[in-house]
């Protein structure tokens, strides 16, 4: 039971069997509908529920066909990952608790057909809505069209469908702490959006993509990217649903690999941040643009999942009135949780780069493509000068050499993607915001000692040095498929990284 050279027994918590927790008791016999279950956060959530809440009744997974596989084939393949090995040991009958429902959040009514809805509508006790388009998704439509349909319209349609779920007790939505970047002090409350979600939905349903492409920059100018813009609109839709919807919103920072469970350092998500970090350790990515003093709001995925489960528990069986004097009394119908690392263990972008660089040297192949180093500048002029000489020129030289050898040249295209990713990250590095987390603290204080261990989301217990040591090892093993103690040639190292970069399946 291992992933490359990372053995599961090296990282799992030595948590002995003990009496049932309040949260486990609450989920006994419950049925949960999950969207986005095959994504990065979704996999960790499913593993956690099946391992720590083994007496739940059913997890209904809304899954779309993809890459020639039907939904059942995708879920079957998902469970073959070593990531689920610990869960399989502790819950051998897990498969009988997972039911796949064909759907697609890009489609109206999230692609569910009437027969499936009729079959499950009386059984659903909780909905955890994770599905979302990302900036790295490949799609024939323009980014605004895809993001609005998948992130905003799907949220609206799912909330409408929940009116048929007669036994619904909880609706949990995963949002982002970056949904209100122009607000200097972000409280756990709703904020007004300059445009109505219904207007945007109607726009993408009627206007051609070439017009949507032209108006996108103006629409999202206040946000780092299209995705955070759509998250803000989705929050607006949840707010408009009113107190009839038993909902909570988890606003998360950048989600990175696991800190503790079930395997420390696991990830299968090559996002903008991890792609640049891994490339830095190989000597490929050497220059970054942005303010080095701004907090990088990073969140371990297993701790985020624990918060999602605890937030759901609070709605299902333990709902009490939180007294949050920081927000207006008329806005507390929907509990919002700001989950940002700056409230626990602050880590600036410059410190993040140092930790990536320090730990990358310990786990990367000794056959570096170039000697690794990194430089962060807040000057866009210096950034473009340095990337030209340290990225573009070497890439063209290497690609030309590879072309002469009759092989596929990809390094120049790789740097184009890296610079796009770096530009996206730069938008986040300009956000100087303080996140208030009164509700998160209250929720943590409500947990029993047992549940604080089983469903730990207290980031103050983290050591970033230890976390990034294991996380970077996980990047090498799980994303690059490169065992820690197996030497590689420069060519193999480059091919593994470029293959993971170009073909990573979200």
CSV table of C-alpha atoms in Angstrom, one decimal:
chain,number,residue,atom,x,y,z
A,1,UNK,CA,0.0,0.0,0.0
A,2,UNK,CA,2.2,2.8,-1.3
A,3,UNK,CA,2.4,5.6,-3.8
A,4,UNK,CA,5.9,5.5,-5.3
A,5,UNK,CA,8.2,5.7,-2.4
A,6,UNK,CA,5.7,7.3,0.0
A,7,UNK,CA,4.3,4.6,2.2
A,8,UNK,CA,0.9,5.1,3.7
A,9,UNK,CA,2.0,3.9,7.2
A,10,UNK,CA,4.6,6.6,7.2
A,11,UNK,CA,2.0,9.4,7.2
A,12,UNK,CA,-1.4,8.3,8.6
A,13,UNK,CA,-2.3,9.5,12.0
A,14,UNK,CA,-1.9,6.9,14.8
A,15,UNK,CA,-5.5,7.5,15.9
A,16,UNK,CA,-6.7,4.5,17.9
A,17,UNK,CA,-10.3,3.3,17.9
A,18,UNK,CA,-12.4,5.2,20.4
A,19,UNK,CA,-16.1,5.9,21.1
A,20,UNK,CA,-18.2,7.4,18.3
A,21,UNK,CA,-18.0,11.1,17.8
A,22,UNK,CA,-20.9,13.5,17.7
A,23,UNK,CA,-20.3,14.1,13.9
A,24,UNK,CA,-20.2,10.4,13.2
A,25,UNK,CA,-23.4,9.9,15.0
A,26,UNK,CA,-25.0,12.8,13.1
A,27,UNK,CA,-24.1,11.3,9.7
A,28,UNK,CA,-25.3,7.8,10.5
A,29,UNK,CA,-28.0,6.8,8.0
A,30,UNK,CA,-27.7,10.1,6.0
A,31,UNK,CA,-27.6,10.4,2.3
A,32,UNK,CA,-25.4,13.1,0.7
A,33,UNK,CA,-25.4,14.4,-2.9
A,34,UNK,CA,-22.0,15.7,-4.0
A,35,UNK,CA,-21.2,17.6,-7.2
A,36,UNK,CA,-17.5,17.8,-8.2
A,37,UNK,CA,-16.7,14.5,-6.5
A,38,UNK,CA,-14.1,13.5,-9.1
A,39,UNK,CA,-12.2,16.7,-8.7
A,40,UNK,CA,-9.3,17.3,-6.3
A,41,UNK,CA,-11.3,18.5,-3.2
A,42,UNK,CA,-14.1,16.0,-4.1
A,43,UNK,CA,-11.8,12.9,-4.0
A,44,UNK,CA,-10.6,14.0,-0.5
A,45,UNK,CA,-14.1,14.6,0.7
A,46,UNK,CA,-15.4,11.2,-0.5
A,47,UNK,CA,-12.4,9.4,1.1
A,48,UNK,CA,-13.0,11.2,4.4
A,49,UNK,CA,-16.7,10.5,4.5
A,50,UNK,CA,-16.3,6.8,3.6
A,51,UNK,CA,-13.5,6.3,6.2
A,52,UNK,CA,-14.6,8.5,9.1
A,53,UNK,CA,-18.4,8.4,8.7
A,54,UNK,CA,-18.7,4.7,7.7
A,55,UNK,CA,-22.3,4.4,8.9
A,56,UNK,CA,-23.7,7.0,6.4
A,57,UNK,CA,-26.2,5.5,4.0
A,58,UNK,CA,-25.4,6.7,0.5
A,59,UNK,CA,-23.2,9.2,-1.3
A,60,UNK,CA,-24.7,10.2,-4.6
A,61,UNK,CA,-22.1,11.4,-7.0
A,62,UNK,CA,-23.1,13.7,-9.9
A,63,UNK,CA,-20.6,12.8,-12.6
A,64,UNK,CA,-20.4,13.6,-16.3
A,65,UNK,CA,-19.0,11.5,-19.1
A,66,UNK,CA,-15.4,12.5,-20.0
A,67,UNK,CA,-12.6,11.4,-22.3
A,68,UNK,CA,-14.6,8.5,-23.7
A,69,UNK,CA,-15.5,7.1,-20.2
A,70,UNK,CA,-19.0,7.0,-18.8
A,71,UNK,CA,-19.7,8.2,-15.2
A,72,UNK,CA,-19.5,4.7,-13.7
A,73,UNK,CA,-16.2,4.0,-15.4
A,74,UNK,CA,-14.7,7.2,-14.2
A,75,UNK,CA,-15.7,6.5,-10.6
A,76,UNK,CA,-14.4,3.0,-10.8
A,77,UNK,CA,-11.1,4.2,-12.0
A,78,UNK,CA,-11.0,6.9,-9.4
A,79,UNK,CA,-11.1,4.3,-6.6
A,80,UNK,CA,-8.1,2.4,-8.0
A,81,UNK,CA,-5.8,5.2,-6.7
A,82,UNK,CA,-3.5,4.4,-3.7
A,83,UNK,CA,-5.0,7.5,-2.1
A,84,UNK,CA,-8.1,5.3,-1.2
A,85,UNK,CA,-6.1,2.4,0.2
A,86,UNK,CA,-6.5,3.3,3.9
A,87,UNK,CA,-10.3,3.9,3.4
A,88,UNK,CA,-10.6,0.5,1.8
A,89,UNK,CA,-9.0,-1.2,4.8
A,90,UNK,CA,-11.2,0.6,7.3
A,91,UNK,CA,-14.4,0.3,5.2
A,92,UNK,CA,-14.3,-2.8,2.9
A,93,UNK,CA,-17.9,-2.4,1.9
A,94,UNK,CA,-17.5,1.2,0.8
A,95,UNK,CA,-18.6,0.6,-2.8
A,96,UNK,CA,-22.2,-0.3,-1.8
A,97,UNK,CA,-22.4,3.2,-0.3
A,98,UNK,CA,-21.6,5.1,-3.5
A,99,UNK,CA,-24.2,5.6,-6.2
A,100,UNK,CA,-23.3,7.4,-9.5
A,101,UNK,CA,-25.8,9.8,-11.0
A,102,UNK,CA,-25.2,11.0,-14.5
A,103,UNK,CA,-25.1,14.8,-14.7
A,104,UNK,CA,-23.2,17.7,-16.0
A,105,UNK,CA,-23.0,21.1,-14.3
A,106,UNK,CA,-22.4,22.8,-17.6
A,107,UNK,CA,-25.9,21.8,-18.7
A,108,UNK,CA,-29.3,23.2,-17.5
A,109,UNK,CA,-30.6,21.5,-14.3
A,110,UNK,CA,-27.0,20.2,-13.9
A,111,UNK,CA,-27.8,17.6,-16.6
A,112,UNK,CA,-29.9,15.4,-14.3
A,113,UNK,CA,-32.8,13.5,-15.9
A,114,UNK,CA,-36.2,13.2,-14.4
A,115,UNK,CA,-36.0,9.5,-13.7
A,116,UNK,CA,-32.8,9.9,-11.5
A,117,UNK,CA,-34.4,12.9,-9.7
A,118,UNK,CA,-37.5,11.0,-8.9
A,119,UNK,CA,-35.4,8.1,-7.6
A,120,UNK,CA,-33.3,10.2,-5.2
A,121,UNK,CA,-35.4,13.2,-4.3
A,122,UNK,CA,-36.8,11.8,-1.1
A,123,UNK,CA,-33.5,10.3,0.1
A,124,UNK,CA,-31.2,13.4,0.1
A,125,UNK,CA,-30.4,14.8,3.5
A,126,UNK,CA,-27.4,17.1,2.5
A,127,UNK,CA,-25.9,18.6,-0.7
A,128,UNK,CA,-22.2,19.5,-0.9
A,129,UNK,CA,-21.7,21.6,-4.0
A,130,UNK,CA,-18.1,21.5,-5.1
A,131,UNK,CA,-18.3,21.4,-8.9
A,132,UNK,CA,-16.7,24.4,-10.6
A,133,UNK,CA,-14.9,25.4,-13.8
A,134,UNK,CA,-11.3,26.4,-13.4
A,135,UNK,CA,-8.9,28.6,-15.4
A,136,UNK,CA,-7.1,25.5,-16.7
A,137,UNK,CA,-10.2,23.7,-18.0
A,138,UNK,CA,-10.2,22.9,-21.7
A,139,UNK,CA,-13.6,23.6,-23.3
A,140,UNK,CA,-14.9,24.6,-26.8
A,141,UNK,CA,-16.7,27.6,-25.3
A,142,UNK,CA,-15.1,30.9,-24.1
A,143,UNK,CA,-14.1,31.1,-20.5
A,144,UNK,CA,-16.9,33.4,-19.4
A,145,UNK,CA,-19.5,31.2,-21.1
A,146,UNK,CA,-18.1,28.0,-19.5
A,147,UNK,CA,-17.6,29.6,-16.0
A,148,UNK,CA,-21.1,31.2,-15.8
A,149,UNK,CA,-22.9,28.0,-16.9
A,150,UNK,CA,-20.8,25.7,-14.7
A,151,UNK,CA,-20.4,27.8,-11.6
A,152,UNK,CA,-23.4,30.2,-11.5
A,153,UNK,CA,-26.3,28.7,-13.5
A,154,UNK,CA,-25.5,25.3,-12.0
A,155,UNK,CA,-25.7,26.7,-8.5
A,156,UNK,CA,-29.1,28.4,-9.3
A,157,UNK,CA,-30.5,25.2,-10.9
A,158,UNK,CA,-29.3,23.0,-8.1
A,159,UNK,CA,-30.9,25.2,-5.4
A,160,UNK,CA,-34.2,25.0,-7.4
A,161,UNK,CA,-33.9,21.2,-7.5
A,162,UNK,CA,-33.4,21.1,-3.7
A,163,UNK,CA,-37.0,22.2,-3.3
A,164,UNK,CA,-37.9,18.7,-4.3
A,165,UNK,CA,-35.6,17.2,-1.6
A,166,UNK,CA,-38.2,17.0,1.2
A,167,UNK,CA,-35.6,15.8,3.7
A,168,UNK,CA,-32.9,18.2,3.0
A,169,UNK,CA,-31.2,19.6,6.1
A,170,UNK,CA,-28.0,21.1,4.7
A,171,UNK,CA,-26.6,22.8,1.6
A,172,UNK,CA,-22.9,23.4,1.7
A,173,UNK,CA,-21.2,25.5,-1.0
A,174,UNK,CA,-17.4,25.9,-1.5
A,175,UNK,CA,-16.5,29.4,-2.4
A,176,UNK,CA,-13.3,31.5,-2.3
A,177,UNK,CA,-11.9,34.1,0.1
A,178,UNK,CA,-11.0,36.1,-3.0
A,179,UNK,CA,-14.6,36.8,-4.0
A,180,UNK,CA,-14.4,40.4,-2.6
A,181,UNK,CA,-10.9,41.6,-3.4
A,182,UNK,CA,-11.9,45.3,-3.3
A,183,UNK,CA,-13.0,45.0,0.4
A,184,UNK,CA,-10.1,45.6,2.8
A,185,UNK,CA,-11.8,43.9,5.8
A,186,UNK,CA,-13.7,40.8,4.6
A,187,UNK,CA,-16.3,39.7,7.2
A,188,UNK,CA,-18.3,36.5,7.2
A,189,UNK,CA,-21.2,38.1,5.5
A,190,UNK,CA,-22.6,38.7,2.0
A,191,UNK,CA,-21.4,41.6,-0.1
A,192,UNK,CA,-23.3,43.4,-2.9
A,193,UNK,CA,-22.3,42.5,-6.4
A,194,UNK,CA,-22.4,45.3,-9.1
A,195,UNK,CA,-24.4,43.1,-11.5
A,196,UNK,CA,-27.2,40.6,-10.9
A,197,UNK,CA,-26.4,36.9,-11.4
A,198,UNK,CA,-29.6,36.5,-13.4
A,199,UNK,CA,-28.5,39.2,-15.9
A,200,UNK,CA,-25.1,37.5,-16.5
A,201,UNK,CA,-26.8,34.1,-16.9
A,202,UNK,CA,-29.2,35.5,-19.5
A,203,UNK,CA,-26.2,37.2,-21.2
A,204,UNK,CA,-24.2,34.0,-21.7
A,205,UNK,CA,-27.3,32.1,-22.9
A,206,UNK,CA,-28.1,34.6,-25.6
A,207,UNK,CA,-24.9,36.3,-26.8
A,208,UNK,CA,-22.3,34.7,-29.1
A,209,UNK,CA,-18.9,33.8,-27.7
A,210,UNK,CA,-17.0,36.4,-29.7
A,211,UNK,CA,-19.0,39.2,-28.0
A,212,UNK,CA,-18.6,37.5,-24.5
A,213,UNK,CA,-14.8,37.5,-25.1
A,214,UNK,CA,-14.9,41.2,-25.7
A,215,UNK,CA,-16.8,42.1,-22.6
A,216,UNK,CA,-15.1,39.7,-20.2
A,217,UNK,CA,-12.3,42.0,-19.1
A,218,UNK,CA,-14.7,44.8,-18.2
A,219,UNK,CA,-17.1,42.5,-16.3
A,220,UNK,CA,-14.4,40.9,-14.1
A,221,UNK,CA,-12.1,43.9,-13.7
A,222,UNK,CA,-12.6,44.0,-9.9
A,223,UNK,CA,-11.7,40.3,-9.5
A,224,UNK,CA,-8.5,38.4,-10.0
A,225,UNK,CA,-10.1,36.2,-12.7
A,226,UNK,CA,-13.3,34.9,-14.1
A,227,UNK,CA,-13.6,32.1,-11.6
A,228,UNK,CA,-13.6,34.3,-8.5
A,229,UNK,CA,-16.1,36.5,-10.3
A,230,UNK,CA,-18.5,33.6,-10.7
A,231,UNK,CA,-18.0,32.5,-7.1
A,232,UNK,CA,-19.2,35.9,-6.0
A,233,UNK,CA,-22.3,35.6,-8.2
A,234,UNK,CA,-23.0,32.1,-6.8
A,235,UNK,CA,-22.9,33.6,-3.3
A,236,UNK,CA,-25.4,36.1,-4.5
A,237,UNK,CA,-27.7,33.3,-5.7
A,238,UNK,CA,-27.5,31.5,-2.3
A,239,UNK,CA,-28.3,34.8,-0.5
A,240,UNK,CA,-31.4,35.3,-2.7
A,241,UNK,CA,-32.6,31.8,-1.7
A,242,UNK,CA,-33.3,33.1,1.7
A,243,UNK,CA,-33.7,31.3,5.1
A,244,UNK,CA,-35.7,28.5,3.4
A,245,UNK,CA,-32.4,27.0,2.2
A,246,UNK,CA,-30.4,25.6,5.1
A,247,UNK,CA,-27.1,26.7,3.7
A,248,UNK,CA,-23.6,27.5,4.6
A,249,UNK,CA,-20.7,28.9,2.5
A,250,UNK,CA,-17.0,27.9,3.0
A,251,UNK,CA,-14.7,30.5,1.6
A,252,UNK,CA,-11.3,28.9,1.0
A,253,UNK,CA,-7.9,30.1,0.0
A,254,UNK,CA,-5.6,28.3,-2.5
A,255,UNK,CA,-6.1,24.6,-2.0
A,256,UNK,CA,-2.9,22.5,-1.9
A,257,UNK,CA,-2.1,18.9,-1.0
A,258,UNK,CA,-2.9,17.0,2.2
A,259,UNK,CA,-1.3,17.9,5.5
A,260,UNK,CA,-2.1,14.7,7.4
A,261,UNK,CA,-4.7,12.3,6.0
A,262,UNK,CA,-5.0,9.8,4.6
A,263,UNK,CA,-1.5,10.3,3.2
A,264,UNK,CA,0.5,13.4,3.9
A,265,UNK,CA,1.6,15.2,0.8
A,266,UNK,CA,-0.9,13.7,-1.6
A,267,UNK,CA,-2.1,15.8,-4.5
A,268,UNK,CA,-3.3,15.2,-8.1
A,269,UNK,CA,-3.9,18.9,-8.8
A,270,UNK,CA,-1.5,20.7,-11.1
A,271,UNK,CA,-2.8,24.2,-10.7
A,272,UNK,CA,-1.1,27.5,-11.5
A,273,UNK,CA,0.7,27.6,-8.1
A,274,UNK,CA,1.9,24.0,-7.9
A,275,UNK,CA,2.9,24.0,-11.6
A,276,UNK,CA,5.2,27.0,-11.2
A,277,UNK,CA,6.6,25.6,-7.9
A,278,UNK,CA,7.5,22.3,-9.4
A,279,UNK,CA,9.0,23.9,-12.4
A,280,UNK,CA,11.1,26.1,-10.1
A,281,UNK,CA,12.6,23.1,-8.5
A,282,UNK,CA,13.6,21.7,-11.8
A,283,UNK,CA,15.3,24.9,-12.8
A,284,UNK,CA,12.7,25.7,-15.4
A,285,UNK,CA,10.8,28.5,-13.7
A,286,UNK,CA,13.1,31.1,-12.3
A,287,UNK,CA,11.3,34.5,-12.2
A,288,UNK,CA,8.0,35.4,-10.5
A,289,UNK,CA,6.1,38.7,-10.5
A,290,UNK,CA,4.1,40.1,-7.6
A,291,UNK,CA,4.3,41.7,-4.2
A,292,UNK,CA,6.4,39.5,-1.9
A,293,UNK,CA,4.8,40.8,1.4
A,294,UNK,CA,1.2,39.8,0.7
A,295,UNK,CA,-0.1,36.7,2.5
A,296,UNK,CA,-0.5,33.6,0.3
A,297,UNK,CA,-3.7,32.2,1.5
A,298,UNK,CA,-2.9,28.5,1.2
A,299,UNK,CA,-5.1,25.8,2.7
A,300,UNK,CA,-4.3,22.0,3.0
A,301,UNK,CA,-7.1,20.1,1.2
A,302,UNK,CA,-7.7,17.6,4.1
A,303,UNK,CA,-8.2,20.4,6.6
A,304,UNK,CA,-10.6,22.2,4.2
A,305,UNK,CA,-12.6,18.9,3.8
A,306,UNK,CA,-12.8,18.6,7.5
A,307,UNK,CA,-14.3,22.1,7.7
A,308,UNK,CA,-16.8,21.1,4.9
A,309,UNK,CA,-17.9,18.1,6.9
A,310,UNK,CA,-18.1,20.0,10.2
A,311,UNK,CA,-20.1,22.8,8.5
A,312,UNK,CA,-22.5,20.2,7.2
A,313,UNK,CA,-22.8,18.7,10.6
A,314,UNK,CA,-23.7,22.0,12.1
A,315,UNK,CA,-26.6,22.4,9.7
A,316,UNK,CA,-27.9,18.8,9.9
A,317,UNK,CA,-28.1,18.2,13.6
A,318,UNK,CA,-26.6,20.9,15.7
A,319,UNK,CA,-27.8,24.2,14.3
A,320,UNK,CA,-27.7,26.9,16.9
A,321,UNK,CA,-27.7,30.6,16.5
A,322,UNK,CA,-24.1,31.9,16.2
A,323,UNK,CA,-23.6,35.3,17.8
A,324,UNK,CA,-21.4,37.1,15.4
A,325,UNK,CA,-21.3,40.7,16.4
A,326,UNK,CA,-19.1,41.6,13.4
A,327,UNK,CA,-21.9,41.2,10.9
A,328,UNK,CA,-25.4,42.7,10.6
A,329,UNK,CA,-28.1,40.6,12.3
A,330,UNK,CA,-30.2,40.5,9.1
A,331,UNK,CA,-27.4,38.7,7.2
A,332,UNK,CA,-26.9,35.6,9.4
A,333,UNK,CA,-29.5,33.3,7.8
A,334,UNK,CA,-26.6,31.7,5.9
A,335,UNK,CA,-23.5,31.0,7.8
A,336,UNK,CA,-20.3,32.0,6.0
A,337,UNK,CA,-16.8,30.7,7.1
A,338,UNK,CA,-13.7,32.6,6.0
A,339,UNK,CA,-11.0,29.9,5.9
A,340,UNK,CA,-7.6,31.6,5.3
A,341,UNK,CA,-4.2,30.6,6.6
A,342,UNK,CA,-3.3,34.2,7.5
A,343,UNK,CA,-5.6,33.8,10.5
A,344,UNK,CA,-3.6,30.9,11.8
A,345,UNK,CA,-0.1,30.6,10.3
A,346,UNK,CA,0.6,33.6,8.0
A,347,UNK,CA,2.9,32.9,5.0
A,348,UNK,CA,3.8,35.6,2.6
A,349,UNK,CA,4.3,35.0,-1.1
A,350,UNK,CA,8.1,35.5,-0.6
A,351,UNK,CA,8.1,33.0,2.3
A,352,UNK,CA,6.1,30.6,0.2
A,353,UNK,CA,8.7,30.8,-2.5
A,354,UNK,CA,11.5,30.3,0.0
A,355,UNK,CA,9.8,27.2,1.4
A,356,UNK,CA,9.1,25.8,-2.1
A,357,UNK,CA,12.7,26.4,-3.1
A,358,UNK,CA,14.2,25.0,0.1
A,359,UNK,CA,12.2,21.8,0.0
A,360,UNK,CA,12.4,21.4,-3.7
A,361,UNK,CA,16.1,21.0,-3.6
A,362,UNK,CA,15.6,18.0,-1.2
A,363,UNK,CA,13.2,16.1,-3.4
A,364,UNK,CA,14.0,17.0,-7.1
A,365,UNK,CA,16.2,14.8,-9.2
A,366,UNK,CA,19.9,15.5,-8.8
A,367,UNK,CA,20.0,16.0,-12.6
A,368,UNK,CA,18.6,19.5,-12.7
A,369,UNK,CA,17.8,20.9,-16.1
A,370,UNK,CA,19.3,24.2,-15.0
A,371,UNK,CA,20.6,25.0,-11.5
A,372,UNK,CA,17.4,26.1,-9.6
A,373,UNK,CA,16.9,29.5,-8.2
A,374,UNK,CA,14.0,31.9,-8.0
A,375,UNK,CA,13.6,35.7,-8.0
A,376,UNK,CA,10.4,37.7,-7.1
A,377,UNK,CA,10.0,41.2,-8.3
A,378,UNK,CA,7.1,43.6,-8.1
A,379,UNK,CA,8.3,45.5,-11.2
A,380,UNK,CA,6.5,44.2,-14.3
A,381,UNK,CA,9.3,45.7,-16.4
A,382,UNK,CA,12.0,43.8,-14.6
A,383,UNK,CA,9.9,40.7,-14.7
A,384,UNK,CA,9.5,40.7,-18.5
A,385,UNK,CA,13.2,41.5,-19.0
A,386,UNK,CA,14.3,38.6,-16.8
A,387,UNK,CA,11.8,36.1,-18.2
A,388,UNK,CA,13.0,37.0,-21.7
A,389,UNK,CA,16.6,36.1,-20.9
A,390,UNK,CA,16.0,33.3,-18.4
A,391,UNK,CA,12.9,31.7,-19.9
A,392,UNK,CA,12.3,32.5,-23.5
A,393,UNK,CA,15.8,32.5,-24.9
A,394,UNK,CA,16.9,29.2,-23.3
A,395,UNK,CA,13.6,27.6,-24.4
A,396,UNK,CA,14.1,28.6,-28.0
A,397,UNK,CA,17.6,27.3,-27.9
A,398,UNK,CA,16.6,24.0,-26.4
A,399,UNK,CA,13.6,23.6,-28.7
A,400,UNK,CA,15.8,24.2,-31.7
A,401,UNK,CA,18.2,21.5,-30.5
A,402,UNK,CA,15.4,19.1,-29.9
A,403,UNK,CA,13.9,19.9,-33.4
A,404,UNK,CA,17.3,19.1,-35.0
A,405,UNK,CA,17.2,15.7,-33.2
A,406,UNK,CA,13.8,15.0,-34.8
A,407,UNK,CA,11.8,15.1,-31.6
A,408,UNK,CA,8.8,17.2,-30.5
A,409,UNK,CA,9.8,20.6,-29.1
A,410,UNK,CA,7.5,21.8,-26.3
A,411,UNK,CA,9.6,24.0,-24.0
A,412,UNK,CA,8.6,27.3,-25.6
A,413,UNK,CA,4.9,26.4,-25.5
A,414,UNK,CA,5.4,25.4,-21.8
A,415,UNK,CA,6.8,28.8,-21.0
A,416,UNK,CA,3.9,30.5,-22.6
A,417,UNK,CA,1.6,28.6,-20.3
A,418,UNK,CA,3.8,29.3,-17.3
A,419,UNK,CA,3.7,33.0,-18.0
A,420,UNK,CA,-0.1,32.9,-18.3
A,421,UNK,CA,-0.2,31.1,-15.0
A,422,UNK,CA,2.2,33.6,-13.4
A,423,UNK,CA,0.1,36.5,-14.7
A,424,UNK,CA,-3.0,34.9,-13.1
A,425,UNK,CA,-1.1,34.4,-9.7
A,426,UNK,CA,0.1,38.0,-9.9
A,427,UNK,CA,-3.5,39.2,-9.7
A,428,UNK,CA,-3.8,37.4,-6.3
A,429,UNK,CA,-0.5,38.8,-5.1
A,430,UNK,CA,-1.9,42.3,-5.2
A,431,UNK,CA,-4.8,41.6,-2.8
A,432,UNK,CA,-4.1,43.2,0.6
A,433,UNK,CA,-7.1,42.0,2.6
A,434,UNK,CA,-7.8,41.0,6.2
A,435,UNK,CA,-10.2,38.0,6.6
A,436,UNK,CA,-12.3,37.9,9.8
A,437,UNK,CA,-13.1,34.3,10.9
A,438,UNK,CA,-15.4,34.6,13.9
A,439,UNK,CA,-17.7,31.9,12.7
A,440,UNK,CA,-14.8,29.5,12.1
A,441,UNK,CA,-13.6,30.0,15.6
A,442,UNK,CA,-17.1,29.5,17.0
A,443,UNK,CA,-17.5,26.3,15.0
A,444,UNK,CA,-14.2,24.9,16.2
A,445,UNK,CA,-15.1,25.6,19.9
A,446,UNK,CA,-18.3,23.6,19.5
A,447,UNK,CA,-16.4,20.4,18.7
A,448,UNK,CA,-15.9,17.7,21.2
A,449,UNK,CA,-12.3,16.7,22.0
A,450,UNK,CA,-12.8,13.5,19.9
A,451,UNK,CA,-14.1,15.5,16.9
A,452,UNK,CA,-11.3,18.0,17.1
A,453,UNK,CA,-8.9,15.1,16.4
A,454,UNK,CA,-11.1,13.3,13.8
A,455,UNK,CA,-12.1,16.5,11.9
A,456,UNK,CA,-9.2,18.8,12.5
A,457,UNK,CA,-9.2,22.1,10.6
A,458,UNK,CA,-7.0,24.1,13.0
A,459,UNK,CA,-4.2,25.4,10.7
A,460,UNK,CA,-2.4,26.8,13.8
A,461,UNK,CA,-1.1,23.3,14.4
A,462,UNK,CA,0.8,23.2,11.1
A,463,UNK,CA,4.5,23.5,10.6
A,464,UNK,CA,4.9,25.0,7.1
A,465,UNK,CA,8.4,23.6,6.8
A,466,UNK,CA,7.2,20.0,7.5
A,467,UNK,CA,4.1,20.5,5.4
A,468,UNK,CA,6.0,21.7,2.3
A,469,UNK,CA,8.7,19.0,2.7
A,470,UNK,CA,5.9,16.3,2.4
A,471,UNK,CA,3.9,18.3,-0.2
A,472,UNK,CA,6.9,18.6,-2.6
A,473,UNK,CA,7.6,14.9,-2.2
A,474,UNK,CA,4.0,14.3,-3.1
A,475,UNK,CA,4.3,16.5,-6.2
A,476,UNK,CA,7.2,14.4,-7.4
A,477,UNK,CA,5.6,11.0,-6.7
A,478,UNK,CA,1.9,11.6,-7.5
A,479,UNK,CA,2.1,14.2,-10.3
A,480,UNK,CA,5.3,13.2,-12.0
A,481,UNK,CA,5.3,9.5,-11.1
A,482,UNK,CA,8.9,9.8,-10.1
A,483,UNK,CA,10.0,7.6,-7.1
A,484,UNK,CA,12.0,9.5,-4.6
A,485,UNK,CA,15.0,7.3,-4.6
A,486,UNK,CA,15.2,6.4,-8.2
A,487,UNK,CA,17.8,8.5,-10.2
A,488,UNK,CA,16.7,9.9,-13.5
A,489,UNK,CA,18.3,11.4,-16.5
A,490,UNK,CA,17.7,15.0,-17.5
A,491,UNK,CA,15.6,13.9,-20.4
A,492,UNK,CA,13.3,11.7,-18.3
A,493,UNK,CA,12.8,14.4,-15.7
A,494,UNK,CA,11.9,17.0,-18.4
A,495,UNK,CA,9.5,14.5,-20.1
A,496,UNK,CA,7.7,13.6,-16.8
A,497,UNK,CA,7.2,17.2,-15.9
A,498,UNK,CA,6.1,18.4,-19.3
A,499,UNK,CA,3.7,15.4,-19.6
A,500,UNK,CA,2.2,16.2,-16.2
A,501,UNK,CA,1.9,19.9,-17.2
A,502,UNK,CA,0.3,19.4,-20.6
A,503,UNK,CA,-1.9,16.3,-19.8
A,504,UNK,CA,-2.9,16.7,-16.2
A,505,UNK,CA,-6.5,15.5,-16.0
A,506,UNK,CA,-8.6,17.6,-13.7
